[in-house]
Every structure is written in C-alpha cells, then in structure tokens.
C-alpha cells in the first residue's frame, strides 16, 4: 500500500484540468487582490478551461496587482474598477462586459470586508457602522451584482453565480464575529437568488472554504494558530489550498453541475462535519 501524502499534489496545474470545458463562455471575477487571492486561483482554473474573463479591482493600489497578474497570462481580458458599494460602478462593469462580449455565463463573487478590530474579541463590540459596512460589502454586493448581471445571463440563455463563504456563517467561530453574521446573510441571499433566477436557467451556489493564508487573512491576529489547529482537527489532517477551491468553482461553473443550485459546498478537508 502506498503512503498517503499530507499535502496536495504540487505538480497539479489547475490551468490544464479541462482545457476545453468552458470554451466560448464568458466570466467575470470580483475579488482579485493578490496572487494568493482565492479569486485568482478560480480565474486560473476557469481561464485554463477556455473561459474568457473580465476582472474588477477595488482602488488604484489593487489595479496594479490585478494588471500584473492578468495581463501577462490572460491577454484580452477586460479589467475594470469596481467599488461594490456603488450601484453605478456595478452597472458600469456589466455595461462594459456587454459591449465587449455581449453576454455573461459565470459570475464569481469573492469579496468581503470588515474592520480588522471587529474580527477579534467579543461580537458584542461590533459597531452599527461596522455591521452595516461588513454587510454592504460582503453580503448585499452579491444581490447588487446579480441584479446588474441578469440581462447578460439572459443573452447567454442562462448562467451561474459562485460566491465564497466560511463556516463562521453557520456556526459560531471565535473571532469571526460580524463576518459570520454577514456570511449567514450571504448564504441566505444565495438561496433566495437561486429561487428567483432558477426559471431563467441561472444557478447560484456557494463554496465554504477552510482557512487559507491569503492577503486578507494575513492581517488577522492569530491566523497562523488557526491554520495549525486545522492540521490537527480536520479529517484530512491538513489545510486546503486555493487551487482546491478553484476545482470546485470549475465544477460549479460547468455543465457538470447542471442540476445544482442554492447549494453550499464545503471545501474544508472535512472540518464542518466533525463533532467533538
Ligand atoms: C475577511 C477576512 C473575510 C478574512 C476572512 C474572511 N472570510 C474568511 N476569512 C479568513 C478567516 C478569518 C477569521 C477566522 C477564520 C477565517 C479579512 C478581511 C475582511 C474580510 O476566524 C476563525 C477571523
């Protein structure tokens, strides 16, 4: 018997998982900030499957990051600014996608924010302003994007939406606090949206990822401790990778998941199903 490896196969290239699976399809990715972003891992997998992509970035500082990632490897991709709290900017993104591609098949929502000080200590210390901001950026944005994308999905004859969530949206996880409340709202939003858009052949699903050391997570006090704990507590005795999340995204964006909507798939090395 061979010995199981505790790390995923480092030679796996998500870019070549299914070279023609999504040929002729068009997708938009919200949430690339850095090479470690889950959104970037998803972009590579979708692009590798033949999908043409549009990217949004939040602010000038991140524009540079996104351009440096996208331009050398995904020539011809649309790159547009978007502050997701501004309906006019959200509308402008889809106007540009319409002008360039004339349709949309896949929307990836990988956007969240809360003040750093609200991701520690007691949930009760959440401010009214911090609560509203976290919900606006992390939860409402999915609904805003879906509204604006609807006519473009119609032009494609249907489509799919993928959003990112975390276990802290279904169970109390120390420190996740207001983000957990916002993720609960996001997960329920995804189900109502799936109901609304089902008749139009648009599927809406979520991926509940285990902790990953992304740029956003790096700012969190004690994040390394969380990663170490997961190695002990998950059935697979390890953390997950962004590429593993991307694999599930590829499935959700493809006809292989044709009957799946309103679903949240856990990509967390099995952690969510464990008891004490
Ligand atoms: C945000 C951040 C949303 C980090 C996030 C997030 N969703 C998951 N993570 C990672 C995480 C964070 C904590 C945690 C477990 C996972 C940072 C920027 C704002 C949005 O605690 C157990 C705190």
Coordinates of C-alpha atoms and ligand atoms in Angstrom, one line a residue:
X1 CA 0.0 0.0 0.0
X2 CA 1.2 3.5 -0.8
X3 CA 1.5 6.1 1.9
X4 CA -1.0 8.9 1.7
X5 CA 0.6 12.3 1.2
X6 CA -0.5 15.1 3.6
X7 CA -0.2 17.8 1.0
X8 CA -1.9 18.1 -2.3
X9 CA 0.0 17.2 -5.5
X10 CA 2.2 20.2 -6.0
X11 CA 2.5 19.4 -9.7
X12 CA -1.2 19.7 -10.4
X13 CA -1.8 22.6 -12.8
X14 CA -5.3 23.9 -12.5
X15 CA -4.8 25.6 -15.8
X16 CA -4.9 22.3 -17.6
X17 CA -7.6 20.4 -15.7
X18 CA -10.2 20.6 -18.5
X19 CA -8.8 22.6 -21.4
X20 CA -12.0 23.0 -23.5
X21 CA -14.7 22.5 -20.9
X22 CA -15.7 26.2 -20.9
X23 CA -14.7 27.3 -24.4
X24 CA -16.9 30.1 -25.7
X25 CA -18.0 31.0 -22.2
X26 CA -17.6 34.4 -20.6
X27 CA -17.0 35.1 -16.9
X28 CA -16.4 38.0 -14.5
X29 CA -14.3 37.7 -11.4
X30 CA -14.8 40.1 -8.5
X31 CA -12.2 39.9 -5.7
X32 CA -8.7 39.5 -7.1
X33 CA -6.4 41.5 -4.9
X34 CA -3.2 39.5 -4.8
X35 CA -1.6 36.3 -6.2
X36 CA -2.8 34.5 -3.1
X37 CA -6.5 35.5 -3.6
X38 CA -9.0 32.7 -3.9
X39 CA -10.5 34.7 -6.8
X40 CA -7.2 34.5 -8.7
X41 CA -7.0 30.7 -8.2
X42 CA -10.5 30.4 -9.6
X43 CA -9.7 32.7 -12.5
X44 CA -6.7 30.5 -13.5
X45 CA -8.9 27.4 -13.4
X46 CA -11.7 29.0 -15.4
X47 CA -9.3 30.5 -17.9
X48 CA -7.5 27.2 -18.3
X49 CA -10.8 25.6 -19.2
X50 CA -11.2 28.1 -22.1
X51 CA -13.4 30.8 -20.5
X52 CA -12.8 34.5 -21.5
X53 CA -12.6 36.6 -18.4
X54 CA -13.3 40.1 -17.1
X55 CA -11.8 41.3 -13.8
X56 CA -12.7 44.0 -11.4
X57 CA -10.4 45.7 -8.9
X58 CA -11.0 47.8 -5.8
X59 CA -9.0 51.0 -5.8
X60 CA -5.8 52.1 -7.6
X61 CA -3.4 50.1 -5.3
X62 CA -5.1 46.8 -6.3
X63 CA -5.3 47.8 -10.0
X64 CA -1.6 47.3 -10.3
X65 CA -1.7 43.9 -8.7
X66 CA -4.6 42.8 -10.9
X67 CA -2.9 44.1 -14.1
X68 CA 0.4 42.4 -13.2
X69 CA -1.4 39.1 -12.7
X70 CA -3.8 39.2 -15.7
X71 CA -2.0 41.0 -18.5
X72 CA 0.9 38.6 -19.0
X73 CA -1.2 35.4 -18.8
X74 CA -4.8 36.2 -19.9
X75 CA -4.4 38.6 -22.8
X76 CA -7.5 40.3 -24.0
X77 CA -9.2 40.2 -20.6
X78 CA -11.3 43.1 -19.5
X79 CA -10.1 44.9 -16.4
X80 CA -12.4 47.5 -14.8
X81 CA -12.6 49.3 -11.5
X82 CA -15.5 48.5 -9.1
X83 CA -16.4 49.7 -5.6
X84 CA -19.1 47.1 -4.9
X85 CA -21.0 49.6 -2.6
X86 CA -21.7 51.8 -5.5
X87 CA -24.5 50.7 -7.8
X88 CA -23.3 53.0 -10.6
X89 CA -19.9 51.3 -10.6
X90 CA -21.5 47.8 -10.6
X91 CA -23.7 48.8 -13.5
X92 CA -20.7 50.2 -15.4
X93 CA -18.9 46.8 -15.0
X94 CA -21.7 44.9 -16.7
X95 CA -22.1 47.6 -19.4
X96 CA -18.5 47.1 -20.4
X97 CA -18.9 43.3 -20.4
X98 CA -22.0 43.7 -22.6
X99 CA -20.0 46.0 -25.0
X100 CA -17.1 43.6 -25.2
X101 CA -18.6 40.1 -25.0
X102 CA -22.4 40.7 -25.5
X103 CA -23.3 38.1 -22.8
X104 CA -22.2 36.6 -19.4
X105 CA -22.1 32.9 -18.4
X106 CA -20.4 33.0 -15.0
X107 CA -20.1 35.5 -12.1
X108 CA -17.6 34.9 -9.3
X109 CA -18.2 36.9 -6.1
X110 CA -15.1 36.6 -3.9
X111 CA -15.5 39.9 -2.0
X112 CA -15.6 40.6 1.8
X113 CA -14.7 43.3 4.2
X114 CA -14.9 44.1 7.9
X115 CA -12.8 46.3 10.1
X116 CA -9.8 44.4 11.5
X117 CA -10.7 45.3 15.1
X118 CA -14.1 43.7 14.7
X119 CA -12.5 40.3 13.8
X120 CA -11.3 39.9 17.4
X121 CA -12.7 40.0 20.9
X122 CA -16.4 39.9 21.6
X123 CA -19.0 40.0 18.8
X124 CA -21.0 42.4 21.0
X125 CA -18.5 45.2 20.4
X126 CA -19.5 45.4 16.7
X127 CA -20.5 48.9 15.9
X128 CA -23.6 49.9 13.9
X129 CA -21.3 51.4 11.3
X130 CA -19.0 48.3 11.2
X131 CA -22.0 46.0 11.0
X132 CA -23.5 48.0 8.0
X133 CA -20.2 48.1 6.2
X134 CA -19.4 44.4 6.5
X135 CA -22.9 43.5 5.3
X136 CA -22.9 46.0 2.5
X137 CA -19.6 44.8 1.0
X138 CA -19.7 41.2 2.0
X139 CA -23.4 40.3 1.6
X140 CA -25.5 42.9 -0.3
X141 CA -22.9 43.1 -3.1
X142 CA -24.0 39.7 -4.3
X143 CA -27.6 40.9 -4.8
X144 CA -26.4 44.1 -6.4
X145 CA -24.2 42.2 -8.9
X146 CA -26.9 39.6 -9.6
X147 CA -29.4 42.4 -10.5
X148 CA -27.0 44.0 -12.9
X149 CA -25.9 40.7 -14.4
X150 CA -29.4 39.4 -15.1
X151 CA -29.8 40.8 -18.6
X152 CA -26.4 39.5 -19.6
X153 CA -27.2 36.0 -18.3
X154 CA -30.4 36.2 -20.4
X155 CA -28.3 36.8 -23.5
X156 CA -26.3 33.7 -22.7
X157 CA -29.5 31.6 -22.2
X158 CA -28.6 31.1 -18.6
X159 CA -25.6 31.1 -16.4
X160 CA -24.2 30.6 -12.9
X161 CA -23.0 32.6 -9.9
X162 CA -20.4 31.4 -7.4
X163 CA -19.9 33.1 -4.1
X164 CA -17.4 32.4 -1.3
X165 CA -18.3 31.8 2.3
X166 CA -17.0 30.4 5.6
X167 CA -18.2 28.1 8.4
X168 CA -18.4 31.1 10.7
X169 CA -21.6 31.9 8.8
X170 CA -23.4 28.8 10.0
X171 CA -21.7 28.2 13.4
X172 CA -20.1 30.5 16.0
X173 CA -16.3 30.6 15.3
X174 CA -14.2 32.6 17.7
X175 CA -13.2 36.0 16.3
X176 CA -15.1 35.7 13.0
X177 CA -17.8 37.8 14.6
X178 CA -19.6 40.3 12.3
X179 CA -18.2 38.5 9.2
X180 CA -20.1 35.4 10.4
X181 CA -23.3 37.3 10.6
X182 CA -22.6 38.8 7.1
X183 CA -21.8 35.3 5.7
X184 CA -25.1 34.0 7.1
X185 CA -26.8 36.8 5.2
X186 CA -24.8 36.0 2.1
X187 CA -25.7 32.3 2.3
X188 CA -29.4 33.0 2.6
X189 CA -29.2 35.6 -0.1
X190 CA -27.7 33.0 -2.4
X191 CA -30.7 30.7 -1.8
X192 CA -33.3 33.4 -2.5
X193 CA -31.4 34.5 -5.6
X194 CA -31.3 30.8 -6.7
X195 CA -35.1 30.7 -6.4
X196 CA -35.6 34.0 -8.3
X197 CA -33.2 33.1 -11.2
X198 CA -33.9 29.3 -11.4
X199 CA -36.6 29.9 -14.1
X200 CA -34.0 31.8 -16.1
X201 CA -31.6 28.9 -16.0
X202 CA -29.2 30.8 -13.7
X203 CA -27.7 28.7 -10.9
X204 CA -26.4 30.3 -7.7
X205 CA -24.0 28.4 -5.4
X206 CA -21.5 29.0 -2.7
X207 CA -18.2 27.5 -1.7
X208 CA -17.5 27.3 2.0
X209 CA -13.7 27.2 2.1
X210 CA -11.5 26.3 5.1
X211 CA -9.0 28.9 6.2
X212 CA -6.3 29.9 3.6
X213 CA -3.4 32.2 4.1
X214 CA -4.5 35.0 1.6
X215 CA -3.5 38.7 1.8
X216 CA -6.8 39.4 3.6
X217 CA -6.3 36.7 6.1
X218 CA -2.7 37.8 6.8
X219 CA -3.9 40.8 8.7
X220 CA -5.8 38.7 11.2
X221 CA -4.2 38.2 14.6
X222 CA -3.9 34.5 15.4
X223 CA -4.5 33.3 11.8
X224 CA -1.4 31.1 11.9
X225 CA -2.7 29.5 15.1
X226 CA -6.0 28.7 13.3
X227 CA -4.1 27.1 10.4
X228 CA -2.0 25.0 12.8
X229 CA -5.2 23.9 14.7
X230 CA -6.8 22.8 11.5
X231 CA -4.0 20.4 10.8
X232 CA -4.9 18.6 14.0
X233 CA -8.7 18.8 13.7
X234 CA -9.6 18.1 10.1
X235 CA -10.2 14.5 9.0
X236 CA -7.6 15.1 6.3
X237 CA -5.1 16.4 8.8
X238 CA -4.2 19.4 6.7
X239 CA -5.3 22.7 5.4
X240 CA -6.8 23.2 1.9
X241 CA -5.4 25.2 -1.0
X242 CA -6.9 27.9 -3.1
X243 CA -6.4 25.6 -6.1
X244 CA -8.7 23.0 -4.4
X245 CA -11.4 25.8 -4.1
X246 CA -10.8 26.6 -7.7
X247 CA -11.5 23.0 -8.7
X248 CA -14.9 23.1 -7.0
X249 CA -15.5 26.5 -8.7
X250 CA -14.7 24.9 -12.1
X251 CA -17.3 22.2 -11.5
X252 CA -19.9 24.8 -10.4
X253 CA -19.2 26.9 -13.5
X254 CA -19.5 23.9 -15.8
X255 CA -22.5 21.9 -17.1
X256 CA -21.2 19.1 -14.9
X257 CA -23.1 20.8 -12.0
X258 CA -26.2 21.4 -14.2
X259 CA -28.8 20.4 -11.6
X260 CA -27.1 22.1 -8.6
X261 CA -28.4 25.4 -7.3
X262 CA -28.8 27.1 -3.9
X263 CA -26.1 24.8 -2.6
X264 CA -23.1 25.5 -0.4
X265 CA -20.2 23.1 -0.9
X266 CA -17.6 22.8 1.9
X267 CA -14.0 22.7 0.7
X268 CA -12.5 22.4 4.1
X269 CA -10.8 19.0 4.4
X270 CA -13.9 17.7 6.1
X271 CA -13.9 20.0 9.1
X272 CA -17.5 21.1 9.0
X273 CA -18.9 17.5 9.6
X274 CA -16.8 16.8 12.8
X275 CA -18.2 16.8 16.3
X276 CA -16.2 16.9 19.4
Ligands
LIG1 C1 -12.5 38.7 5.6 C2 -11.2 38.5 6.1 C3 -13.3 37.7 5.3 C4 -10.8 37.2 6.4 C5 -11.7 36.2 6.2 C6 -12.9 36.4 5.6 N1 -13.5 35.2 5.5 C7 -12.7 34.2 5.9 N2 -11.6 34.8 6.4 C8 -10.5 34.1 7.0 C9 -10.8 33.9 8.4 C10 -10.8 34.9 9.3 C11 -11.0 34.7 10.7 C12 -11.3 33.4 11.1 C13 -11.3 32.4 10.2 C14 -11.0 32.6 8.9 C15 -10.2 39.6 6.4 C16 -10.6 40.9 5.8 C17 -12.1 41.2 5.9 C18 -12.9 40.1 5.3 O1 -11.5 33.3 12.5 C19 -11.7 32.0 13.0 C20 -11.0 35.8 11.6

